[in-house]
Each structure stands twice: as structure tokens, then as C-alpha cells.
Amino acid sequence: IKKVMPIPKAHYGGRHTVTLLPGAGIGPELMGYVKEIFSYAGVPVDFEDIDIDPNADNNDDLEYAITSIRRNGVALKGNIETRSREVGVLSRNVALRNELDLYVNVLHCVSYPGVNSRQKNIDIVIVRQNTEGEYAMLEHESVSGVVESMKVITRSNSERLARYAFEYAKRNGRKKVTTVHKANIMKLSDGLFLETSQRVAKEYPEIVHDNMIIDNTCMQLVSNPHQFDVVLTTNLYGAIVSNVVCGLLGGAGLLSGKNFGDQYTVFEPGTRNTGAKIAGKNIANPIAMLNAAVDMLRHLGHKHHATIIQNAINKTINSGIHTADLGGNANSREVVDSIMKHIKIAVN
Ligand code: ADP
Ligand code: MG
């Protein structure tokens, strides 16, 4: 695998510039909270805001967003709306990940002690293929009433993803990687994914490698999640497994996810929801987007600000100031105000 030099991140006079894609639904209000908290904490980051018009019949906005991320190296993102189900209209979220070759999605799922969740003390890392598999968007109706959808698995993408998972495990003191697949049925495609991970695993003898069928994985996750450490999987299985684990921990409003390629990084809420029904009501949980913003600060090397904001988030959650999705009665504003209060205490 050829190693690509990462492009330098946009950095002027000690400040970073990052691309901000608010997206649709609750995205814009959540980005408003991020900006408010960043400016309150004096974070040296400037945003380049780009709105993508969901109804545009061209991809000019999307192309502009991609150019901006290429320039800045880093983005914070809400979920972008896809206009319709017409054939030929590609998901802009998928197109963006493909164009930037963001081949891995990482979701670190850790329980908050202060959240009343279905399972406690979970610590699972999901490493998901992010650019191919079941999301190839190659579908056609070959004859009326018969639709074919292509699932694309390549050795090169499977290999660099597996390597990412094992390197992650090694760097972070993880003990086990579990490849999740359906190679008993999809013998060629998932077979290649599984075989490749088994080959890469041989280079990491200190890390245990096993594998599990996707359906059994879902059952095991809800009944005995503590057996999992790092989960390595394809695009669609990764989406399902991510949602199962987020559901066990407290839902869509809590965890953040990271999209990596060799050159660019995009941060977003872990389960990538639009939240159209709860938009504009001051009820969305702001935590997932704020966690994504903290991940971004760490990535940029702004450790001090990342720690202050992270601690303020944890104190707020663990003191029981929760939005309705976590069973609480605080609104979005009250959660954000509590975080700002803890930031103020920390910096004084
Ligand atoms: P999608 O965008 O994939 O259609 P939805 O927007 O329907 O997903 O989100 C799935 C569920 O998660 C919905 O019930 C939504 O209200 C809830 N949800 C998503 N994000 C949040 C959030 N930040 N706070 C509270 N609930 C959320
Ligand atoms: Mg959905």
C-alpha cells in the first residue's frame, strides 16, 4: 500500500480554519452551539461555513464543500439532505466521503456513567469501511420488477481498513479485533473482506483476532456487549452495528464519529441523523455534535481547549442535565448553558 503524505492543515497565525457543513434538520442549531461554546472558551479555530441546498439540481454546493475540505484538511459536518429517491440522484453524504476517499469510519462507543442506559460500562470501537460495500450506489432495474444492486468489496480497501483497525488496536492498547461479516452466504465479497483481515491479523500476533456473523453479532451486542473490543466491518454492517451500540448507550444524541482518509478528516455525530422532526424545537441533544467538535480539536492539536470542553460536557451529563432522548427534562439551551458554566469554572 502506498503511503500518502497528509496535506498540511490550514493554519494562519496560530489559528486553524476548518470547513463547517451544518447540513439539514438539527444540524444548523447544533453548529450554532458549537460556535457559541468555541467562542466562549476562546478556541483558536475559524469556520468556513458552507450550506448545501438540498433542492439544487446540480452539485455546485457539494463541489464547493469538497474544495474547501481539500484546502482546510478538516471538516465538522451535520447530515446533508439527499433530494429524493430518484435514480441517479446520489446521496451527497456518500459522494463526499467517496470524493475525499474517507475510507474508514471510527466510532468509539464508551458509556457515560451518568446516563441511564440499557447496558453499562461499554467500551467498543467500531472500525467501519466507509466508501464501498453495500453503499456502492450501483443499482438498476434489469427487467421490469427485477432490481440488481451491486455490493463492491475490494482487496485494497479491505486491506487498508484492516490495517487501520489493527494499528488502532496496537496504538490504543486494545486486545482483540473481531471481523464482522456474512461470508457464509456472501462467499466471494464478504469472503474477501474476511480473508484479507485474517491475512493482516498475522502481522499483529499480540492482538487476538476472531470473527462473527453479522446477525449473531447483533444478538451478542444486545445480550453480552462486554465481549467486544474492536469491531472491524463492512459499510452497511457497520451502520447497523453502530446504531445498535449507540442505542445501548443512550441513543443518537450522544456519540461522535470520525471519518478518516490518508489526507482529510471529517467529524460528525456518530449515527449521522438529520433529526428533521425535532429541528427548531430546542429539544435536540447537542452532545453528539459537541463531542465531534472536541474530537476535531484533539485532531488539530488543541489539547487544552479539547480537555476543558470535554470535562464540561462530562460534568453536565453526569450531573443529570439531560434532554428528553436521555429521559431528562432539560432543553438543548439548558444543556449548553450548563456546559458553558463548567467551562467558566474551569478557566477562572
Ligand atoms: P435519519 O436522519 O437517519 O432519518 P432521524 O433524523 O430520523 O434519522 O433520527 C433517528 C432518531 O434519532 C429520531 O427519532 C430522532 O429524533 C433521533 N435523534 C437524532 N439525533 C438526535 C439528537 N441530537 N437528539 C435527540 N434525538 C435525536
Ligand atoms: Mg434514519
Short mmCIF file of C-alpha atoms and ligand atoms in Angstrom, two decimals:
data_model
loop_
_atom_site.label_atom_id
_atom_site.label_comp_id
_atom_site.label_asym_id
_atom_site.label_seq_id
_atom_site.Cartn_x
_atom_site.Cartn_y
_atom_site.Cartn_z
CA ILE A 1 0.00 0.00 0.00
CA LYS A 2 1.50 3.31 -0.97
CA LYS A 3 1.77 5.85 1.79
CA VAL A 4 0.33 9.28 1.01
CA MET A 5 1.74 12.35 2.72
CA PRO A 6 -1.05 14.16 4.58
CA ILE A 7 -1.68 17.68 3.35
CA PRO A 8 -0.93 20.39 5.92
CA LYS A 9 -3.99 21.69 7.79
CA ALA A 10 -4.93 25.33 7.15
CA HIS A 11 -3.19 27.22 9.94
CA TYR A 12 -2.80 31.00 9.99
CA GLY A 13 -1.24 32.93 12.89
CA GLY A 14 -1.82 30.09 15.35
CA ARG A 15 -5.45 29.62 14.28
CA HIS A 16 -6.91 26.75 12.30
CA THR A 17 -9.57 27.13 9.65
CA VAL A 18 -11.99 24.23 9.28
CA THR A 19 -14.89 23.63 6.92
CA LEU A 20 -18.32 23.68 8.59
CA LEU A 21 -21.16 21.83 6.87
CA PRO A 22 -24.28 22.40 9.01
CA GLY A 23 -26.44 20.16 6.81
CA ALA A 24 -30.19 19.82 7.32
CA GLY A 25 -32.61 19.27 10.23
CA ILE A 26 -30.96 19.85 13.61
CA GLY A 27 -27.52 20.41 12.01
CA PRO A 28 -27.66 24.23 11.88
CA GLU A 29 -28.82 24.67 15.50
CA LEU A 30 -26.20 22.21 16.76
CA MET A 31 -23.47 24.08 14.83
CA GLY A 32 -24.72 27.28 16.46
CA TYR A 33 -23.98 25.73 19.89
CA VAL A 34 -20.53 24.60 18.76
CA LYS A 35 -19.69 28.15 17.63
CA GLU A 36 -21.04 29.64 20.83
CA ILE A 37 -19.00 27.29 23.03
CA PHE A 38 -15.84 27.69 20.92
CA SER A 39 -16.01 31.46 21.14
CA TYR A 40 -16.83 31.32 24.88
CA ALA A 41 -13.81 29.07 25.52
CA GLY A 42 -11.54 31.14 23.24
CA VAL A 43 -10.83 28.26 20.86
CA PRO A 44 -8.42 29.36 18.09
CA VAL A 45 -10.49 27.91 15.25
CA ASP A 46 -12.24 29.77 12.42
CA PHE A 47 -15.06 28.21 10.43
CA GLU A 48 -15.69 28.32 6.72
CA ASP A 49 -19.47 27.74 6.58
CA ILE A 50 -20.91 26.03 3.55
CA ASP A 51 -24.62 25.43 3.09
CA ILE A 52 -25.66 22.75 0.65
CA ASP A 53 -29.01 23.48 -0.94
CA PRO A 54 -30.89 20.15 -0.85
CA ASN A 55 -33.12 21.22 -3.75
CA ALA A 56 -30.41 22.33 -6.15
CA ASP A 57 -30.46 20.29 -9.34
CA ASN A 58 -26.69 20.45 -9.65
CA ASN A 59 -23.83 19.58 -7.32
CA ASP A 60 -22.13 23.01 -7.25
CA ASP A 61 -22.53 23.40 -3.45
CA LEU A 62 -21.19 19.92 -2.83
CA GLU A 63 -18.20 20.53 -5.10
CA TYR A 64 -17.50 23.78 -3.30
CA ALA A 65 -17.65 21.93 0.04
CA ILE A 66 -15.21 19.30 -1.21
CA THR A 67 -12.81 22.00 -2.47
CA SER A 68 -12.99 23.70 0.91
CA ILE A 69 -12.20 20.46 2.79
CA ARG A 70 -9.29 19.82 0.42
CA ARG A 71 -7.98 23.27 1.31
CA ASN A 72 -8.53 23.08 5.07
CA GLY A 73 -7.90 19.37 5.59
CA VAL A 74 -10.60 19.10 8.26
CA ALA A 75 -14.39 19.50 8.49
CA LEU A 76 -17.19 19.34 11.03
CA LYS A 77 -20.40 18.07 9.47
CA GLY A 78 -24.13 17.66 10.02
CA ASN A 79 -26.20 15.32 7.88
CA ILE A 80 -26.72 16.61 4.35
CA GLU A 81 -30.14 16.06 2.84
CA THR A 82 -30.50 13.99 -0.28
CA ARG A 83 -33.15 15.39 -2.55
CA SER A 84 -35.14 12.33 -3.46
CA ARG A 85 -35.20 8.67 -4.19
CA GLU A 86 -34.97 9.21 -7.94
CA VAL A 87 -32.40 7.00 -9.58
CA GLY A 88 -29.32 8.98 -10.50
CA VAL A 89 -29.55 11.32 -7.52
CA LEU A 90 -26.65 10.21 -5.37
CA SER A 91 -26.52 10.66 -1.62
CA ARG A 92 -24.37 13.74 -1.07
CA ASN A 93 -23.08 12.31 2.20
CA VAL A 94 -21.82 9.23 0.39
CA ALA A 95 -20.48 11.28 -2.55
CA LEU A 96 -18.49 13.49 -0.17
CA ARG A 97 -16.91 10.51 1.60
CA ASN A 98 -16.07 8.88 -1.74
CA GLU A 99 -14.61 12.04 -3.32
CA LEU A 100 -12.35 12.62 -0.31
CA ASP A 101 -11.52 8.91 -0.06
CA LEU A 102 -12.55 8.82 3.61
CA TYR A 103 -12.25 5.05 3.70
CA VAL A 104 -12.61 4.50 7.43
CA ASN A 105 -15.29 5.50 9.93
CA VAL A 106 -14.35 5.13 13.59
CA LEU A 107 -16.90 5.17 16.37
CA HIS A 108 -15.58 4.89 19.90
CA CYS A 109 -18.58 3.81 21.98
CA VAL A 110 -17.97 4.43 25.69
CA SER A 111 -20.70 4.53 28.33
CA TYR A 112 -21.36 7.65 30.36
CA PRO A 113 -21.85 6.63 34.00
CA GLY A 114 -24.49 9.37 34.35
CA VAL A 115 -26.71 8.06 31.55
CA ASN A 116 -29.39 5.54 32.41
CA SER A 117 -28.70 3.17 29.52
CA ARG A 118 -29.60 -0.43 28.68
CA GLN A 119 -26.04 -1.66 29.16
CA LYS A 120 -23.32 -0.23 31.43
CA ASN A 121 -19.53 0.05 31.13
CA ILE A 122 -19.37 -0.46 27.40
CA ASP A 123 -16.13 0.36 25.60
CA ILE A 124 -16.27 -0.78 21.96
CA VAL A 125 -14.51 0.69 18.94
CA ILE A 126 -16.25 0.19 15.60
CA VAL A 127 -13.99 0.45 12.54
CA ARG A 128 -16.25 0.56 9.51
CA GLN A 129 -15.47 0.59 5.78
CA ASN A 130 -16.78 3.94 4.59
CA THR A 131 -16.60 4.14 0.79
CA GLU A 132 -17.74 0.89 -0.85
CA GLY A 133 -19.56 -2.33 0.01
CA GLU A 134 -23.33 -2.05 0.04
CA TYR A 135 -23.08 1.73 -0.47
CA ALA A 136 -21.67 1.48 -3.99
CA MET A 137 -24.94 3.06 -5.23
CA LEU A 138 -24.85 0.87 -8.33
CA GLU A 139 -28.45 -0.21 -8.77
CA HIS A 140 -30.53 -0.84 -11.83
CA GLU A 141 -33.76 -2.50 -12.88
CA SER A 142 -32.55 -5.10 -15.36
CA VAL A 143 -36.08 -6.01 -16.47
CA SER A 144 -39.31 -4.68 -15.03
CA GLY A 145 -39.72 -5.95 -11.49
CA VAL A 146 -36.13 -7.16 -11.13
CA VAL A 147 -33.68 -4.85 -9.42
CA GLU A 148 -30.00 -5.57 -9.04
CA SER A 149 -27.80 -3.78 -6.53
CA MET A 150 -24.07 -4.24 -6.55
CA LYS A 151 -22.05 -4.68 -3.43
CA VAL A 152 -18.42 -3.90 -4.13
CA ILE A 153 -15.63 -5.25 -1.94
CA THR A 154 -12.03 -4.65 -2.98
CA ARG A 155 -8.87 -6.20 -1.61
CA SER A 156 -7.10 -2.84 -1.44
CA ASN A 157 -9.83 -1.13 0.61
CA SER A 158 -10.33 -4.18 2.83
CA GLU A 159 -6.60 -4.32 3.46
CA ARG A 160 -6.06 -0.68 4.39
CA LEU A 161 -9.15 -0.80 6.59
CA ALA A 162 -7.96 -3.94 8.39
CA ARG A 163 -4.54 -2.38 8.82
CA TYR A 164 -6.18 0.72 10.28
CA ALA A 165 -8.08 -1.43 12.80
CA PHE A 166 -5.02 -3.40 13.92
CA GLU A 167 -2.82 -0.29 14.09
CA TYR A 168 -5.55 1.41 16.13
CA ALA A 169 -5.68 -1.60 18.47
CA LYS A 170 -1.90 -1.58 18.85
CA ARG A 171 -1.64 2.19 19.49
CA ASN A 172 -4.51 2.19 21.99
CA GLY A 173 -3.66 -0.93 23.99
CA ARG A 174 -6.63 -2.89 22.67
CA LYS A 175 -6.55 -6.69 22.97
CA LYS A 176 -8.91 -8.05 20.32
CA VAL A 177 -10.26 -7.32 16.85
CA THR A 178 -13.47 -9.04 15.70
CA THR A 179 -14.22 -9.06 11.96
CA VAL A 180 -17.99 -8.92 11.42
CA HIS A 181 -19.24 -10.35 8.11
CA LYS A 182 -21.68 -12.69 6.33
CA ALA A 183 -19.11 -14.75 4.45
CA ASN A 184 -21.15 -17.93 4.93
CA ILE A 185 -23.68 -16.51 2.42
CA MET A 186 -21.74 -13.84 0.52
CA LYS A 187 -18.79 -16.12 -0.02
CA LEU A 188 -16.92 -14.03 -2.57
CA SER A 189 -17.48 -10.46 -1.33
CA ASP A 190 -17.54 -10.90 2.44
CA GLY A 191 -15.17 -13.82 1.94
CA LEU A 192 -12.57 -11.45 0.52
CA PHE A 193 -13.16 -8.98 3.37
CA LEU A 194 -12.74 -11.74 5.99
CA GLU A 195 -9.71 -13.38 4.34
CA THR A 196 -7.96 -10.04 4.00
CA SER A 197 -8.47 -9.25 7.68
CA GLN A 198 -7.14 -12.71 8.60
CA ARG A 199 -4.04 -12.11 6.49
CA VAL A 200 -3.40 -8.67 8.04
CA ALA A 201 -4.02 -10.13 11.54
CA LYS A 202 -0.96 -12.38 11.13
CA GLU A 203 1.22 -9.26 11.26
CA TYR A 204 -0.19 -8.48 14.73
CA PRO A 205 0.37 -11.64 16.78
CA GLU A 206 -0.06 -9.72 20.06
CA ILE A 207 -3.70 -8.90 19.17
CA VAL A 208 -6.35 -11.63 19.25
CA HIS A 209 -8.35 -11.86 16.03
CA ASP A 210 -11.70 -13.60 15.73
CA ASN A 211 -14.75 -13.21 13.52
CA MET A 212 -18.51 -13.27 13.86
CA ILE A 213 -21.50 -13.34 11.54
CA ILE A 214 -23.41 -10.02 11.44
CA ASP A 215 -26.73 -11.44 12.67
CA ASN A 216 -25.16 -13.20 15.65
CA THR A 217 -23.16 -10.01 16.33
CA CYS A 218 -26.41 -8.04 16.74
CA MET A 219 -27.72 -10.63 19.20
CA GLN A 220 -24.43 -10.78 21.11
CA LEU A 221 -24.22 -6.98 21.24
CA VAL A 222 -27.55 -6.58 22.99
CA SER A 223 -27.10 -9.56 25.35
CA ASN A 224 -23.37 -9.55 26.12
CA PRO A 225 -21.65 -6.45 24.68
CA HIS A 226 -18.68 -6.69 27.04
CA GLN A 227 -17.09 -9.44 24.96
CA PHE A 228 -16.33 -6.91 22.18
CA ASP A 229 -13.23 -4.75 21.93
CA VAL A 230 -12.53 -3.53 18.35
CA VAL A 231 -15.12 -4.44 15.69
CA LEU A 232 -13.94 -4.40 12.06
CA THR A 233 -16.69 -4.50 9.44
CA THR A 234 -18.10 -3.52 6.04
CA ASN A 235 -20.08 -0.36 5.31
CA LEU A 236 -23.72 -1.46 5.86
CA TYR A 237 -23.00 -3.89 8.71
CA GLY A 238 -21.02 -1.05 10.31
CA ALA A 239 -24.02 1.28 10.04
CA ILE A 240 -26.24 -1.32 11.72
CA VAL A 241 -23.78 -2.27 14.43
CA SER A 242 -23.10 1.44 15.18
CA ASN A 243 -26.79 2.10 15.67
CA VAL A 244 -27.22 -0.98 17.89
CA VAL A 245 -24.34 0.08 20.15
CA CYS A 246 -25.43 3.74 20.25
CA GLY A 247 -28.91 2.55 21.19
CA LEU A 248 -27.47 0.53 24.08
CA LEU A 249 -25.52 3.53 25.33
CA GLY A 250 -28.17 6.23 25.14
CA GLY A 251 -29.22 6.87 21.54
CA ALA A 252 -28.45 9.15 18.63
CA GLY A 253 -27.66 12.30 20.57
CA LEU A 254 -24.56 11.25 22.46
CA LEU A 255 -21.65 9.82 20.49
CA SER A 256 -19.43 11.26 17.79
CA GLY A 257 -17.84 9.57 14.78
CA LYS A 258 -14.70 10.25 12.74
CA ASN A 259 -14.15 9.75 9.03
CA PHE A 260 -10.53 9.33 8.01
CA GLY A 261 -8.66 9.05 4.76
CA ASP A 262 -4.95 9.40 4.21
CA GLN A 263 -5.36 13.15 3.71
CA TYR A 264 -8.60 14.53 5.11
CA THR A 265 -10.69 14.09 8.25
CA VAL A 266 -14.39 14.77 8.73
CA PHE A 267 -16.02 14.81 12.18
CA GLU A 268 -19.76 14.29 12.71
CA PRO A 269 -22.32 12.79 15.12
CA GLY A 270 -21.88 9.01 15.30
CA THR A 271 -25.21 7.87 13.89
CA ARG A 272 -25.45 10.63 11.22
CA ASN A 273 -29.11 11.56 11.72
CA THR A 274 -30.89 14.54 10.23
CA GLY A 275 -33.41 14.89 13.06
CA ALA A 276 -35.92 16.67 10.79
CA LYS A 277 -38.85 16.06 13.17
CA ILE A 278 -37.11 17.59 16.19
CA ALA A 279 -35.47 20.55 14.40
CA GLY A 280 -36.09 24.08 15.63
CA LYS A 281 -37.77 22.97 18.88
CA ASN A 282 -34.90 23.42 21.33
CA ILE A 283 -35.11 19.70 22.21
CA ALA A 284 -32.27 18.05 20.23
CA ASN A 285 -29.43 16.67 22.29
CA PRO A 286 -26.39 18.84 21.46
CA ILE A 287 -23.84 16.40 22.95
CA ALA A 288 -23.01 14.25 19.88
CA MET A 289 -22.12 17.28 17.77
CA LEU A 290 -20.15 18.84 20.64
CA ASN A 291 -18.24 15.58 21.09
CA ALA A 292 -17.47 15.65 17.36
CA ALA A 293 -16.17 19.21 17.80
CA VAL A 294 -13.96 18.07 20.72
CA ASP A 295 -12.59 15.19 18.59
CA MET A 296 -11.75 17.77 15.95
CA LEU A 297 -9.89 19.95 18.47
CA ARG A 298 -7.79 16.94 19.56
CA HIS A 299 -7.03 16.13 15.94
CA LEU A 300 -5.88 19.72 15.34
CA GLY A 301 -3.67 19.55 18.42
CA HIS A 302 -5.71 21.98 20.55
CA LYS A 303 -5.46 19.65 23.53
CA HIS A 304 -6.02 22.28 26.20
CA HIS A 305 -9.33 23.53 24.76
CA ALA A 306 -10.43 19.98 23.95
CA THR A 307 -9.93 18.91 27.57
CA ILE A 308 -11.75 21.92 29.04
CA ILE A 309 -14.79 21.42 26.80
CA GLN A 310 -14.75 17.62 27.21
CA ASN A 311 -14.71 17.94 31.02
CA ALA A 312 -17.57 20.45 30.90
CA ILE A 313 -19.62 18.05 28.73
CA ASN A 314 -18.92 15.11 31.07
CA LYS A 315 -19.82 17.12 34.17
CA THR A 316 -23.07 18.24 32.58
CA ILE A 317 -24.07 14.70 31.57
CA ASN A 318 -23.02 13.12 34.82
CA SER A 319 -24.87 15.75 36.87
CA GLY A 320 -28.10 14.62 35.18
CA ILE A 321 -28.79 17.61 32.93
CA HIS A 322 -30.30 15.58 30.10
CA THR A 323 -32.52 16.23 27.10
CA ALA A 324 -35.65 14.12 26.58
CA ASP A 325 -33.90 11.48 24.44
CA LEU A 326 -31.92 10.54 27.59
CA GLY A 327 -35.05 10.61 29.73
CA GLY A 328 -34.38 14.09 31.11
CA ASN A 329 -36.39 17.30 31.07
CA ALA A 330 -33.72 19.84 30.10
CA ASN A 331 -33.91 21.53 26.72
CA SER A 332 -30.95 21.98 24.34
CA ARG A 333 -30.29 25.52 25.62
CA GLU A 334 -30.10 24.37 29.26
CA VAL A 335 -27.57 21.66 28.39
CA VAL A 336 -25.42 24.19 26.51
CA ASP A 337 -25.70 26.73 29.37
CA SER A 338 -24.57 24.10 31.85
CA ILE A 339 -21.55 23.26 29.67
CA MET A 340 -20.65 26.97 29.49
CA LYS A 341 -21.00 27.26 33.27
CA HIS A 342 -18.48 24.42 33.73
CA ILE A 343 -16.11 26.00 31.19
CA LYS A 344 -16.26 29.25 33.15
CA ILE A 345 -15.45 27.46 36.41
CA ALA A 346 -12.51 25.67 34.75
CA VAL A 347 -10.87 28.76 33.24
CA ASN A 348 -11.29 31.02 36.30
P1 ADP B 1 -32.35 9.96 9.73
O1 ADP B 1 -31.75 11.29 9.54
O2 ADP B 1 -31.38 8.86 9.50
O3 ADP B 1 -33.67 9.78 9.08
P2 ADP B 1 -33.63 10.57 12.15
O4 ADP B 1 -33.42 12.01 11.99
O5 ADP B 1 -34.98 10.03 11.91
O6 ADP B 1 -32.62 9.78 11.30
O7 ADP B 1 -33.11 10.15 13.60
C1 ADP B 1 -33.38 8.90 14.17
C2 ADP B 1 -33.97 9.11 15.54
O8 ADP B 1 -33.00 9.67 16.42
C3 ADP B 1 -35.15 10.07 15.55
O9 ADP B 1 -36.09 9.61 16.48
C4 ADP B 1 -34.54 11.38 16.01
O10 ADP B 1 -35.47 12.20 16.66
C5 ADP B 1 -33.47 10.87 16.99
N1 ADP B 1 -32.34 11.83 17.09
C6 ADP B 1 -31.37 12.03 16.17
N2 ADP B 1 -30.50 12.95 16.58
C7 ADP B 1 -30.91 13.36 17.81
C8 ADP B 1 -30.42 14.30 18.76
N3 ADP B 1 -29.32 15.03 18.55
N4 ADP B 1 -31.12 14.47 19.91
C9 ADP B 1 -32.22 13.75 20.15
N5 ADP B 1 -32.73 12.84 19.30
C10 ADP B 1 -32.08 12.64 18.14
MG MG B 2 -32.62 7.12 9.51
#
